């Protein structure tokens, strides 16, 4: 496997899993006041569009990375709504 | 311009600008305690790799979206370090 493919895979894994430490922190502390809900709403919208884009183009890497990221950022959006002070 | 290209452009704009509401909120409130610094460190790492990937492959859309996102998330990482309580 040449180094460019490895570079793309590592980049994709990083940008996909980046939200996990935030999910762990919010789950543990139950505090989300400093976090912008709009950030995750726009991110989930964009990732949904990327996933549809990948499905239409039958591009497995785009579907896998953006589909996984969509799921993880969807969890974060759920935590935002659950722990937000009304 | 066919609808698939428009879909990709809108998806790219969403995932690129998503961090802007968070930058505005942190800049205004000077509060970052609920935010995970590790999320932005991993994100900036991944976006740097994607930008290098785009440069090697001479792929303008990948360079533009990930380069812009790298700059914006870099600003957010700076705000994290500046407003973090020691």
PDB file of C-alpha atoms in Angstrom:
ATOM      1  CA  UNK A   1       0.000   0.000   0.000  1.00  0.00           C
ATOM      2  CA  UNK A   2       1.681   3.263  -1.043  1.00  0.00           C
ATOM      3  CA  UNK A   3       2.258   6.048   1.476  1.00  0.00           C
ATOM      4  CA  UNK A   4      -0.377   8.400  -0.029  1.00  0.00           C
ATOM      5  CA  UNK A   5      -3.174   5.896   0.691  1.00  0.00           C
ATOM      6  CA  UNK A   6      -1.868   5.485   4.254  1.00  0.00           C
ATOM      7  CA  UNK A   7      -1.770   9.304   4.623  1.00  0.00           C
ATOM      8  CA  UNK A   8      -5.425   9.525   3.502  1.00  0.00           C
ATOM      9  CA  UNK A   9      -6.490   6.688   5.827  1.00  0.00           C
ATOM     10  CA  UNK A  10      -4.780   8.256   8.881  1.00  0.00           C
ATOM     11  CA  UNK A  11      -6.242  11.680   8.012  1.00  0.00           C
ATOM     12  CA  UNK A  12      -9.713  10.126   7.654  1.00  0.00           C
ATOM     13  CA  UNK A  13      -9.444   8.247  10.957  1.00  0.00           C
ATOM     14  CA  UNK A  14      -8.313  11.450  12.775  1.00  0.00           C
ATOM     15  CA  UNK A  15     -11.129  13.645  11.465  1.00  0.00           C
ATOM     16  CA  UNK A  16     -13.663  10.836  12.096  1.00  0.00           C
ATOM     17  CA  UNK A  17     -12.726  10.021  15.703  1.00  0.00           C
ATOM     18  CA  UNK A  18     -11.915  13.613  16.786  1.00  0.00           C
ATOM     19  CA  UNK A  19     -15.324  14.064  18.461  1.00  0.00           C
ATOM     20  CA  UNK A  20     -14.914  10.996  20.747  1.00  0.00           C
ATOM     21  CA  UNK A  21     -12.959  12.835  23.521  1.00  0.00           C
ATOM     22  CA  UNK A  22     -15.729  15.485  23.533  1.00  0.00           C
ATOM     23  CA  UNK A  23     -18.445  12.808  23.828  1.00  0.00           C
ATOM     24  CA  UNK A  24     -16.546  11.224  26.783  1.00  0.00           C
ATOM     25  CA  UNK A  25     -16.075  14.613  28.521  1.00  0.00           C
ATOM     26  CA  UNK A  26     -19.739  15.676  28.095  1.00  0.00           C
ATOM     27  CA  UNK A  27     -20.995  12.217  29.147  1.00  0.00           C
ATOM     28  CA  UNK A  28     -18.821  12.294  32.293  1.00  0.00           C
ATOM     29  CA  UNK A  29     -19.377  15.942  33.342  1.00  0.00           C
ATOM     30  CA  UNK A  30     -22.957  16.407  32.071  1.00  0.00           C
ATOM     31  CA  UNK A  31     -21.928  20.038  31.283  1.00  0.00           C
ATOM     32  CA  UNK A  32     -22.363  21.469  27.753  1.00  0.00           C
ATOM     33  CA  UNK A  33     -22.950  25.197  28.377  1.00  0.00           C
ATOM     34  CA  UNK A  34     -19.675  26.331  26.755  1.00  0.00           C
ATOM     35  CA  UNK A  35     -20.326  24.269  23.586  1.00  0.00           C
ATOM     36  CA  UNK A  36     -22.150  25.744  20.569  1.00  0.00           C
ATOM     37  CA  UNK A  37     -25.127  23.554  19.530  1.00  0.00           C
ATOM     38  CA  UNK A  38     -25.118  25.325  16.141  1.00  0.00           C
ATOM     39  CA  UNK A  39     -21.633  23.864  15.456  1.00  0.00           C
ATOM     40  CA  UNK A  40     -22.956  20.306  15.760  1.00  0.00           C
ATOM     41  CA  UNK A  41     -26.186  21.072  13.862  1.00  0.00           C
ATOM     42  CA  UNK A  42     -24.185  22.413  10.870  1.00  0.00           C
ATOM     43  CA  UNK A  43     -21.669  19.542  11.169  1.00  0.00           C
ATOM     44  CA  UNK A  44     -24.402  16.861  11.210  1.00  0.00           C
ATOM     45  CA  UNK A  45     -26.060  18.571   8.205  1.00  0.00           C
ATOM     46  CA  UNK A  46     -22.774  18.625   6.276  1.00  0.00           C
ATOM     47  CA  UNK A  47     -21.883  15.025   7.165  1.00  0.00           C
ATOM     48  CA  UNK A  48     -25.366  13.866   6.077  1.00  0.00           C
ATOM     49  CA  UNK A  49     -24.877  15.571   2.711  1.00  0.00           C
ATOM     50  CA  UNK A  50     -21.370  14.023   2.358  1.00  0.00           C
ATOM     51  CA  UNK A  51     -22.837  10.573   3.104  1.00  0.00           C
ATOM     52  CA  UNK A  52     -25.588  11.030   0.462  1.00  0.00           C
ATOM     53  CA  UNK A  53     -22.866  12.302  -1.930  1.00  0.00           C
ATOM     54  CA  UNK A  54     -20.816   9.138  -1.298  1.00  0.00           C
ATOM     55  CA  UNK A  55     -23.860   6.872  -1.811  1.00  0.00           C
ATOM     56  CA  UNK A  56     -24.737   8.545  -5.144  1.00  0.00           C
ATOM     57  CA  UNK A  57     -21.101   8.277  -6.305  1.00  0.00           C
ATOM     58  CA  UNK A  58     -20.791   4.704  -4.849  1.00  0.00           C
ATOM     59  CA  UNK A  59     -17.566   5.884  -3.091  1.00  0.00           C
ATOM     60  CA  UNK A  60     -16.962   3.529  -0.127  1.00  0.00           C
ATOM     61  CA  UNK A  61     -14.278   5.640   1.704  1.00  0.00           C
ATOM     62  CA  UNK A  62     -16.520   8.758   1.608  1.00  0.00           C
ATOM     63  CA  UNK A  63     -19.528   6.715   2.848  1.00  0.00           C
ATOM     64  CA  UNK A  64     -17.551   5.007   5.633  1.00  0.00           C
ATOM     65  CA  UNK A  65     -15.713   8.067   7.029  1.00  0.00           C
ATOM     66  CA  UNK A  66     -18.641  10.478   6.798  1.00  0.00           C
ATOM     67  CA  UNK A  67     -21.231   7.891   7.870  1.00  0.00           C
ATOM     68  CA  UNK A  68     -19.199   7.061  10.994  1.00  0.00           C
ATOM     69  CA  UNK A  69     -18.575  10.742  11.711  1.00  0.00           C
ATOM     70  CA  UNK A  70     -22.310  11.432  11.243  1.00  0.00           C
ATOM     71  CA  UNK A  71     -23.166   8.780  13.854  1.00  0.00           C
ATOM     72  CA  UNK A  72     -20.599  10.091  16.374  1.00  0.00           C
ATOM     73  CA  UNK A  73     -21.552  13.760  15.931  1.00  0.00           C
ATOM     74  CA  UNK A  74     -25.215  12.728  16.117  1.00  0.00           C
ATOM     75  CA  UNK A  75     -24.504  11.221  19.556  1.00  0.00           C
ATOM     76  CA  UNK A  76     -22.830  14.491  20.595  1.00  0.00           C
ATOM     77  CA  UNK A  77     -25.853  16.493  19.374  1.00  0.00           C
ATOM     78  CA  UNK A  78     -28.129  14.206  21.457  1.00  0.00           C
ATOM     79  CA  UNK A  79     -25.952  14.813  24.553  1.00  0.00           C
ATOM     80  CA  UNK A  80     -26.123  18.577  23.879  1.00  0.00           C
ATOM     81  CA  UNK A  81     -29.920  18.511  23.946  1.00  0.00           C
ATOM     82  CA  UNK A  82     -30.059  16.183  26.955  1.00  0.00           C
ATOM     83  CA  UNK A  83     -27.657  18.142  29.210  1.00  0.00           C
ATOM     84  CA  UNK A  84     -28.539  21.677  28.048  1.00  0.00           C
ATOM     85  CA  UNK A  85     -29.948  23.804  30.883  1.00  0.00           C
ATOM     86  CA  UNK A  86     -33.487  24.870  29.845  1.00  0.00           C
TER      87      UNK A  86
ATOM     88  CA  UNK B   1     -23.376  22.448 -12.947  1.00  0.00           C
ATOM     89  CA  UNK B   2     -25.029  19.087 -12.116  1.00  0.00           C
ATOM     90  CA  UNK B   3     -26.703  18.526  -8.740  1.00  0.00           C
ATOM     91  CA  UNK B   4     -24.027  16.112  -7.451  1.00  0.00           C
ATOM     92  CA  UNK B   5     -21.329  18.812  -7.653  1.00  0.00           C
ATOM     93  CA  UNK B   6     -23.669  21.262  -5.863  1.00  0.00           C
ATOM     94  CA  UNK B   7     -24.332  18.604  -3.190  1.00  0.00           C
ATOM     95  CA  UNK B   8     -20.572  18.159  -2.663  1.00  0.00           C
ATOM     96  CA  UNK B   9     -19.966  21.923  -2.514  1.00  0.00           C
ATOM     97  CA  UNK B  10     -22.761  22.515   0.058  1.00  0.00           C
ATOM     98  CA  UNK B  11     -21.519  19.532   2.130  1.00  0.00           C
ATOM     99  CA  UNK B  12     -17.959  20.903   2.007  1.00  0.00           C
ATOM    100  CA  UNK B  13     -19.050  24.421   3.011  1.00  0.00           C
ATOM    101  CA  UNK B  14     -21.087  23.031   5.961  1.00  0.00           C
ATOM    102  CA  UNK B  15     -18.289  20.865   7.372  1.00  0.00           C
ATOM    103  CA  UNK B  16     -15.767  23.715   6.829  1.00  0.00           C
ATOM    104  CA  UNK B  17     -17.716  26.529   8.505  1.00  0.00           C
ATOM    105  CA  UNK B  18     -19.274  24.411  11.294  1.00  0.00           C
ATOM    106  CA  UNK B  19     -16.679  25.552  13.857  1.00  0.00           C
ATOM    107  CA  UNK B  20     -17.423  29.298  13.340  1.00  0.00           C
ATOM    108  CA  UNK B  21     -20.383  29.459  15.808  1.00  0.00           C
ATOM    109  CA  UNK B  22     -18.125  27.784  18.422  1.00  0.00           C
ATOM    110  CA  UNK B  23     -15.330  30.330  17.796  1.00  0.00           C
ATOM    111  CA  UNK B  24     -17.879  33.193  18.209  1.00  0.00           C
ATOM    112  CA  UNK B  25     -19.311  31.684  21.436  1.00  0.00           C
ATOM    113  CA  UNK B  26     -15.877  31.064  23.015  1.00  0.00           C
ATOM    114  CA  UNK B  27     -14.617  34.513  21.932  1.00  0.00           C
ATOM    115  CA  UNK B  28     -17.694  36.202  23.448  1.00  0.00           C
ATOM    116  CA  UNK B  29     -17.955  34.181  26.710  1.00  0.00           C
ATOM    117  CA  UNK B  30     -14.219  33.477  27.308  1.00  0.00           C
ATOM    118  CA  UNK B  31     -15.392  30.087  28.751  1.00  0.00           C
ATOM    119  CA  UNK B  32     -13.990  26.791  27.356  1.00  0.00           C
ATOM    120  CA  UNK B  33     -14.118  24.452  30.364  1.00  0.00           C
ATOM    121  CA  UNK B  34     -16.791  22.116  28.890  1.00  0.00           C
ATOM    122  CA  UNK B  35     -14.899  21.742  25.593  1.00  0.00           C
ATOM    123  CA  UNK B  36     -12.395  18.912  25.025  1.00  0.00           C
ATOM    124  CA  UNK B  37      -8.989  20.268  23.862  1.00  0.00           C
ATOM    125  CA  UNK B  38      -8.122  16.755  22.631  1.00  0.00           C
ATOM    126  CA  UNK B  39     -10.980  16.967  20.084  1.00  0.00           C
ATOM    127  CA  UNK B  40      -9.400  20.036  18.445  1.00  0.00           C
ATOM    128  CA  UNK B  41      -5.847  18.632  18.668  1.00  0.00           C
ATOM    129  CA  UNK B  42      -6.930  15.451  16.795  1.00  0.00           C
ATOM    130  CA  UNK B  43      -9.027  17.502  14.357  1.00  0.00           C
ATOM    131  CA  UNK B  44      -6.152  19.897  13.547  1.00  0.00           C
ATOM    132  CA  UNK B  45      -3.834  16.875  13.083  1.00  0.00           C
ATOM    133  CA  UNK B  46      -6.291  15.188  10.717  1.00  0.00           C
ATOM    134  CA  UNK B  47      -6.969  18.373   8.741  1.00  0.00           C
ATOM    135  CA  UNK B  48      -3.199  18.977   8.369  1.00  0.00           C
ATOM    136  CA  UNK B  49      -2.791  15.464   6.954  1.00  0.00           C
ATOM    137  CA  UNK B  50      -5.772  15.980   4.586  1.00  0.00           C
ATOM    138  CA  UNK B  51      -4.217  19.257   3.365  1.00  0.00           C
ATOM    139  CA  UNK B  52      -0.844  17.539   2.710  1.00  0.00           C
ATOM    140  CA  UNK B  53      -2.777  14.700   0.998  1.00  0.00           C
ATOM    141  CA  UNK B  54      -4.512  17.250  -1.267  1.00  0.00           C
ATOM    142  CA  UNK B  55      -1.204  19.012  -2.088  1.00  0.00           C
ATOM    143  CA  UNK B  56       0.480  15.700  -3.056  1.00  0.00           C
ATOM    144  CA  UNK B  57      -2.539  14.716  -5.207  1.00  0.00           C
ATOM    145  CA  UNK B  58      -2.854  18.285  -6.586  1.00  0.00           C
ATOM    146  CA  UNK B  59      -6.593  18.155  -5.641  1.00  0.00           C
ATOM    147  CA  UNK B  60      -7.833  21.764  -5.300  1.00  0.00           C
ATOM    148  CA  UNK B  61     -11.206  21.016  -3.547  1.00  0.00           C
ATOM    149  CA  UNK B  62      -9.441  18.881  -0.878  1.00  0.00           C
ATOM    150  CA  UNK B  63      -6.777  21.587  -0.361  1.00  0.00           C
ATOM    151  CA  UNK B  64      -9.325  24.429  -0.151  1.00  0.00           C
ATOM    152  CA  UNK B  65     -11.873  22.791   2.197  1.00  0.00           C
ATOM    153  CA  UNK B  66      -9.339  21.172   4.532  1.00  0.00           C
ATOM    154  CA  UNK B  67      -6.948  24.145   4.438  1.00  0.00           C
ATOM    155  CA  UNK B  68      -9.751  26.530   5.424  1.00  0.00           C
ATOM    156  CA  UNK B  69     -11.021  24.132   8.072  1.00  0.00           C
ATOM    157  CA  UNK B  70      -7.448  23.753   9.404  1.00  0.00           C
ATOM    158  CA  UNK B  71      -7.170  27.548   9.788  1.00  0.00           C
ATOM    159  CA  UNK B  72     -10.557  27.867  11.558  1.00  0.00           C
ATOM    160  CA  UNK B  73      -9.979  24.917  13.908  1.00  0.00           C
ATOM    161  CA  UNK B  74      -6.487  26.273  14.555  1.00  0.00           C
ATOM    162  CA  UNK B  75      -8.077  29.532  15.755  1.00  0.00           C
ATOM    163  CA  UNK B  76     -10.381  27.522  18.033  1.00  0.00           C
ATOM    164  CA  UNK B  77      -7.394  25.596  19.446  1.00  0.00           C
ATOM    165  CA  UNK B  78      -5.668  28.947  20.171  1.00  0.00           C
ATOM    166  CA  UNK B  79      -8.779  30.217  22.008  1.00  0.00           C
ATOM    167  CA  UNK B  80      -8.859  26.952  24.007  1.00  0.00           C
ATOM    168  CA  UNK B  81      -5.315  27.519  25.252  1.00  0.00           C
ATOM    169  CA  UNK B  82      -5.872  31.231  25.884  1.00  0.00           C
ATOM    170  CA  UNK B  83      -9.099  30.897  27.946  1.00  0.00           C
ATOM    171  CA  UNK B  84      -8.319  27.584  29.706  1.00  0.00           C
ATOM    172  CA  UNK B  85      -8.184  27.987  33.500  1.00  0.00           C
ATOM    173  CA  UNK B  86      -4.665  26.949  34.606  1.00  0.00           C
TER     174      UNK B  86
END
